[in-house]
């Protein structure tokens, strides 16, 4: 892990959504330097499934050497933002770093996303980030450090990232567009950057949404905290960047990333918006049905009765190849055996290397039974019955749902 150097001692960080999860991890990392942390979040009473409040976070921050100011802030409320900024300046004398971490998520398609949920995501993610930045900028301009960091993804216009959750993607990309615009607008005065994880991050929210066992496929929030800490040490000229946590930490000399894994050695879920293997995809467009399947598998690993479409990486072709991809024939519904025949012909060592997991399917309905797909050993294999190697993931579904998943329906 990245060691603390004391460089943030006496600095004031205004962090939205800092009562738990990634926001709190960033706060604790800075607090170990002796930083001042403004905890701008809504939670004043612990949620039954989401422990942590602005007050318990303040206690943890002060226990590791920082100073804390808990403020009740719903980033949809401009007055609450302004009041918290004013309190921060009164207590600590200014603001040196803003972390826009608060976010709302609904991984639902267009017809299944209520207008109320659309408004929530737009208001928290895009509007909340914009308003909080606007309120902090006058004070950030006076700081020698002056960083805005948005927890938002690179602006990847691959259609696969819009297809299943258009509203969420628009709302998150709104945060990223704030980076694009403000970095240019305040160049030389404030560094404005985005930070995004390469893999799924384990938080209490992920536990609640992802279901039992999801944590083994995640990294700890410490990796985001270390990457943020690295960014804050950079000059104001380091601006307008869309940073992936692992890539930055490799530049910092970190080589052992198992220290960040909840379960070292276990396959990790890649995060949204990151095209993990672009060269592989470009070379193997003809195998896109397997690529789509791989993304579906990653989704189903955290899906519990369609409650939550989990973090995934769709190894999808670049934009110029999408017409060809979308015109590929769909698999016939119910043809489980035929599906496995197609999968067998498309398997390769590259796909195995990219996936590293053994899947077993318990299918009900016509052509059901037990089937497996080994994407962990040698060049991969598939068939009926039980696999010869230990199973990483067991999936139970109807044959109809199974075929739909492989057909990218």
XYZ file of C-alpha atoms in Angstrom:
409
model
C 0.000 0.000 0.000
C 1.008 3.611 -0.524
C 2.611 5.004 2.654
C 1.505 8.253 4.258
C 4.060 11.052 4.067
C 2.362 13.772 6.101
C 1.921 16.006 3.064
C -1.762 16.637 3.816
C -1.163 17.772 7.410
C -3.300 20.815 8.138
C -5.063 20.648 4.768
C -8.856 20.713 4.597
C -10.722 18.161 2.508
C -14.437 18.578 1.776
C -15.736 15.077 0.945
C -19.309 14.307 -0.072
C -20.669 10.906 0.893
C -17.904 10.451 3.468
C -19.911 8.647 6.129
C -19.001 5.229 4.713
C -17.391 3.354 1.850
C -14.992 5.011 -0.558
C -15.576 8.517 0.780
C -14.686 7.465 4.304
C -11.630 5.520 3.117
C -10.272 8.645 1.402
C -11.026 10.649 4.539
C -9.180 8.217 6.806
C -6.142 8.145 4.514
C -5.862 11.935 4.652
C -6.640 12.016 8.374
C -3.563 9.899 9.098
C -1.529 12.871 7.853
C -3.357 15.140 10.277
C -5.758 16.608 7.724
C -9.050 18.351 8.432
C -12.031 16.465 7.026
C -15.462 17.922 6.298
C -17.852 14.959 6.222
C -20.616 16.189 3.931
C -23.221 13.415 3.916
C -26.860 12.721 4.717
C -26.671 9.891 7.219
C -27.246 10.893 10.832
C -28.728 7.551 11.927
C -27.329 4.159 10.932
C -29.180 2.257 8.238
C -30.000 -1.357 9.236
C -27.908 -2.692 6.342
C -25.586 0.280 5.801
C -23.725 1.016 9.048
C -22.039 4.350 9.575
C -23.123 7.956 10.089
C -21.414 11.329 9.764
C -20.797 11.169 13.519
C -19.251 7.686 13.635
C -17.076 8.645 10.656
C -15.949 11.754 12.566
C -14.939 9.583 15.526
C -12.874 7.295 13.278
C -11.191 10.261 11.583
C -10.187 11.820 14.875
C -9.002 8.466 16.217
C -6.319 8.276 13.495
C -5.101 11.835 13.968
C -7.353 14.026 11.848
C -9.847 16.742 12.700
C -13.451 16.260 11.654
C -16.443 18.446 10.934
C -19.608 16.378 10.350
C -22.163 18.286 8.260
C -25.613 17.132 7.209
C -25.556 17.579 3.448
C -27.885 16.307 0.759
C -26.092 17.430 -2.396
C -29.465 18.001 -4.042
C -29.974 20.913 -1.625
C -27.907 23.942 -2.634
C -28.456 25.660 0.705
C -27.152 22.683 2.662
C -24.041 22.671 0.472
C -23.492 26.398 1.013
C -24.000 26.090 4.773
C -21.479 23.245 5.015
C -18.902 25.158 2.975
C -19.358 28.189 5.201
C -18.932 26.080 8.349
C -15.800 24.496 6.918
C -14.228 27.853 6.156
C -15.140 29.195 9.587
C -13.687 26.180 11.393
C -10.628 25.400 9.282
C -9.932 28.666 7.460
C -10.470 27.419 3.909
C -10.815 24.418 1.610
C -7.867 22.750 -0.137
C -9.427 19.652 -1.680
C -12.943 18.762 -2.812
C -13.889 15.126 -3.351
C -17.203 14.648 -5.175
C -17.981 11.105 -4.097
C -21.742 11.170 -3.398
C -23.625 9.200 -6.018
C -26.946 7.503 -6.749
C -27.265 4.342 -8.821
C -30.006 2.384 -10.553
C -28.799 -0.231 -13.020
C -32.076 -0.438 -14.890
C -32.950 -0.026 -18.533
C -35.001 2.834 -19.950
C -38.464 1.328 -19.535
C -37.724 0.032 -16.035
C -36.325 3.299 -14.633
C -39.033 5.451 -12.991
C -38.811 9.193 -13.604
C -38.271 9.712 -9.880
C -35.161 7.515 -10.036
C -33.891 9.329 -13.133
C -34.290 12.655 -11.336
C -32.472 11.314 -8.274
C -29.445 10.173 -10.267
C -29.243 13.380 -12.284
C -29.678 15.525 -9.167
C -27.134 13.710 -7.003
C -24.511 12.734 -9.564
C -24.374 15.531 -12.117
C -26.134 18.474 -10.468
C -24.801 17.724 -6.980
C -21.223 17.528 -8.259
C -21.655 20.771 -10.198
C -23.178 22.698 -7.281
C -20.688 21.453 -4.692
C -17.803 22.338 -6.989
C -19.286 25.775 -7.616
C -19.585 26.435 -3.879
C -16.018 25.320 -3.114
C -14.188 26.895 -6.060
C -13.816 30.415 -4.592
C -11.942 28.914 -1.630
C -10.019 26.345 -3.677
C -8.627 29.235 -5.754
C -6.930 30.521 -2.613
C -5.287 27.177 -1.798
C -1.741 26.168 -2.693
C -2.955 22.586 -3.237
C -6.351 23.166 -4.923
C -7.701 19.840 -6.134
C -11.170 18.718 -7.200
C -11.497 14.949 -7.535
C -14.669 13.383 -8.906
C -15.311 9.673 -8.399
C -16.483 9.199 -11.963
C -15.515 7.123 -15.000
C -13.580 7.873 -18.161
C -15.836 9.135 -20.932
C -16.068 5.838 -22.782
C -18.612 6.160 -25.603
C -18.744 2.454 -26.313
C -22.525 1.831 -26.652
C -22.388 -1.229 -24.389
C -22.079 1.064 -21.373
C -25.333 2.843 -22.272
C -27.382 -0.126 -23.398
C -28.472 -1.588 -20.064
C -28.528 1.490 -17.799
C -28.754 4.592 -19.963
C -29.895 6.983 -17.216
C -27.162 5.940 -14.779
C -24.473 6.285 -17.437
C -25.677 9.753 -18.406
C -25.672 10.823 -14.743
C -22.162 9.457 -14.064
C -20.809 10.891 -17.299
C -22.218 14.242 -16.198
C -19.737 14.124 -13.316
C -16.957 13.333 -15.785
C -17.992 16.181 -18.058
C -17.624 18.510 -15.073
C -13.996 17.361 -14.988
C -13.562 18.015 -18.688
C -15.033 21.511 -18.489
C -13.738 22.726 -15.133
C -10.210 21.453 -15.719
C -10.001 23.742 -18.726
C -11.905 26.600 -17.097
C -9.692 26.710 -14.002
C -6.409 25.597 -15.568
C -3.481 26.888 -13.553
C -5.681 27.571 -10.529
C -7.309 24.260 -9.598
C -6.465 20.698 -10.606
C -9.654 18.893 -11.629
C -9.498 15.137 -12.212
C -11.616 11.969 -12.195
C -10.749 8.712 -10.445
C -12.343 5.344 -11.201
C -11.601 1.791 -9.999
C -10.430 -0.913 -12.339
C -12.374 -3.511 -10.341
C -15.436 -3.637 -8.137
C -14.853 -2.122 -4.688
C -16.184 -3.768 -1.541
C -18.450 -1.490 0.482
C -21.495 -1.999 2.682
C -23.647 -0.873 -0.234
C -22.076 -3.531 -2.441
C -22.867 -6.157 0.184
C -26.496 -5.064 0.266
C -26.893 -4.856 -3.495
C -24.604 -7.651 -4.613
C -25.637 -10.357 -2.210
C -23.731 -12.956 -0.235
C -20.205 -13.720 -1.356
C -19.755 -10.632 -3.524
C -16.902 -9.369 -1.364
C -14.529 -12.113 -2.532
C -14.686 -10.640 -6.032
C -13.862 -7.107 -4.910
C -10.964 -4.984 -3.807
C -11.009 -2.923 -0.628
C -11.698 0.810 -0.744
C -8.089 1.323 0.345
C -6.961 1.162 -3.273
C -9.114 4.187 -4.154
C -7.888 6.002 -1.048
C -4.254 5.394 -2.005
C -4.846 6.557 -5.570
C -6.632 9.702 -4.352
C -3.769 10.400 -1.950
C -1.332 10.171 -4.854
C -3.400 12.615 -6.907
C -3.539 15.171 -4.096
C 0.263 15.217 -3.990
C 0.500 16.304 -7.614
C 0.752 19.931 -8.779
C -2.134 21.996 -10.136
C -0.814 21.347 -13.622
C -1.902 17.711 -13.241
C -5.452 18.329 -14.433
C -8.115 17.058 -16.806
C -7.140 13.415 -16.277
C -9.410 10.373 -16.126
C -7.443 8.080 -13.866
C -7.806 4.344 -13.233
C -6.682 3.478 -9.704
C -4.438 0.513 -10.513
C -2.703 2.282 -13.390
C -1.763 5.247 -11.221
C -0.518 3.103 -8.358
C 1.649 1.106 -10.744
C 3.286 4.416 -11.652
C 3.809 4.989 -7.930
C 5.752 1.728 -7.757
C 3.073 -0.515 -6.280
C 3.558 -4.062 -7.554
C 1.608 -6.249 -5.144
C -2.091 -5.590 -5.643
C -3.137 -8.635 -3.640
C -2.895 -6.419 -0.554
C -5.975 -4.589 -1.822
C -8.014 -7.732 -2.521
C -10.649 -8.830 -0.045
C -9.751 -12.402 -0.970
C -6.253 -12.481 -2.510
C -5.984 -14.703 -5.559
C -9.721 -14.790 -6.258
C -10.952 -13.559 -9.685
C -12.040 -9.918 -9.507
C -15.066 -8.262 -11.066
C -13.960 -5.569 -13.516
C -15.772 -2.267 -13.092
C -18.148 -0.526 -15.454
C -16.922 1.758 -18.229
C -13.481 0.150 -18.527
C -12.765 -1.780 -21.731
C -10.351 -4.280 -20.275
C -8.921 -6.003 -23.321
C -9.227 -3.658 -26.339
C -6.483 -5.305 -28.405
C -7.941 -8.763 -27.843
C -11.391 -7.537 -28.819
C -10.243 -5.835 -31.995
C -8.530 -9.021 -33.154
C -11.434 -11.312 -32.322
C -14.605 -9.510 -33.329
C -15.967 -12.781 -34.672
C -16.113 -14.102 -31.098
C -18.323 -11.318 -29.757
C -21.073 -13.644 -28.613
C -18.617 -15.125 -26.127
C -17.506 -11.635 -25.110
C -21.133 -10.692 -24.483
C -21.575 -13.912 -22.546
C -18.527 -13.129 -20.386
C -20.053 -9.786 -19.428
C -23.327 -11.538 -18.650
C -21.496 -14.009 -16.412
C -19.851 -11.179 -14.516
C -23.287 -9.623 -14.116
C -24.947 -12.807 -12.936
C -22.221 -13.403 -10.335
C -23.663 -10.506 -8.346
C -27.234 -10.768 -9.529
C -29.762 -12.144 -7.084
C -33.132 -12.712 -8.762
C -32.461 -9.683 -10.994
C -32.037 -7.408 -7.964
C -28.727 -5.951 -9.009
C -26.796 -5.997 -12.241
C -23.280 -6.101 -10.871
C -19.961 -4.662 -11.925
C -18.746 -6.033 -15.212
C -16.408 -5.611 -18.131
C -17.875 -6.051 -21.600
C -15.008 -6.849 -23.897
C -16.758 -4.984 -26.687
C -15.459 -3.818 -30.030
C -14.544 -0.198 -30.665
C -17.236 2.038 -32.149
C -16.239 1.353 -35.757
C -16.947 -2.391 -35.262
C -20.350 -2.053 -33.609
C -22.437 -2.255 -36.772
C -20.835 -5.591 -37.566
C -21.282 -6.768 -33.970
C -24.956 -5.883 -33.729
C -25.727 -7.623 -37.021
C -24.454 -10.971 -35.768
C -27.192 -13.656 -35.646
C -28.927 -14.328 -32.344
C -29.005 -17.771 -30.802
C -32.266 -19.673 -30.937
C -34.190 -19.612 -27.651
C -34.016 -22.892 -25.715
C -31.132 -24.348 -27.707
C -28.901 -25.050 -24.696
C -26.908 -27.809 -26.361
C -26.424 -25.718 -29.493
C -25.301 -22.783 -27.355
C -22.567 -24.887 -25.774
C -21.451 -26.127 -29.181
C -21.018 -22.528 -30.334
C -19.173 -21.658 -27.139
C -16.758 -24.549 -27.596
C -15.810 -23.385 -31.084
C -15.161 -19.842 -29.833
C -13.008 -20.687 -26.804
C -9.386 -19.597 -26.773
C -6.493 -19.185 -24.370
C -6.951 -15.406 -24.562
C -10.538 -15.667 -23.331
C -9.477 -18.043 -20.559
C -6.704 -15.669 -19.525
C -9.154 -12.757 -19.440
C -11.805 -14.575 -17.367
C -10.125 -17.055 -14.989
C -13.182 -18.777 -13.545
C -15.060 -22.091 -13.737
C -18.853 -21.819 -14.047
C -21.514 -24.434 -13.388
C -25.092 -23.952 -14.558
C -28.095 -25.625 -12.929
C -30.770 -25.141 -15.571
C -34.478 -25.864 -15.224
C -36.919 -26.419 -18.079
C -36.474 -27.963 -21.523
C -32.896 -29.098 -22.222
C -32.029 -28.306 -18.610
C -29.776 -30.091 -16.175
C -26.216 -29.456 -15.079
C -23.751 -27.836 -17.495
C -20.350 -26.244 -17.090
C -17.945 -23.836 -18.737
C -14.294 -23.856 -17.713
C -12.672 -20.509 -18.529
C -9.797 -21.031 -16.134
C -7.723 -23.970 -17.338
C -5.742 -24.541 -20.547
C -7.747 -23.387 -23.578
C -11.111 -23.764 -21.864
C -13.791 -26.410 -22.179
C -17.573 -26.758 -21.899
C -20.207 -29.443 -21.750
C -22.907 -31.218 -19.786
C -22.414 -32.572 -16.280
C -19.980 -31.432 -13.621
C -16.566 -29.888 -14.386
C -13.412 -31.768 -13.417
C -11.988 -28.653 -11.717
C -13.307 -26.820 -8.608
C -16.230 -24.498 -9.392
C -15.896 -20.751 -8.793
C -19.490 -19.775 -9.589
C -22.759 -21.740 -9.547
C -25.678 -20.211 -11.409
C -29.277 -21.380 -11.213
C -31.737 -20.222 -13.869
C -34.229 -21.363 -16.484
C -32.987 -22.523 -19.866
C -34.796 -19.584 -21.443
C -32.919 -17.062 -19.291
C -29.672 -18.890 -19.978
C -30.058 -18.609 -23.744
C -31.169 -14.981 -23.496
C -28.045 -14.188 -21.523
C -25.825 -15.660 -24.205
C -27.780 -13.956 -26.939
C -27.312 -10.532 -25.291
C -31.086 -10.006 -25.302
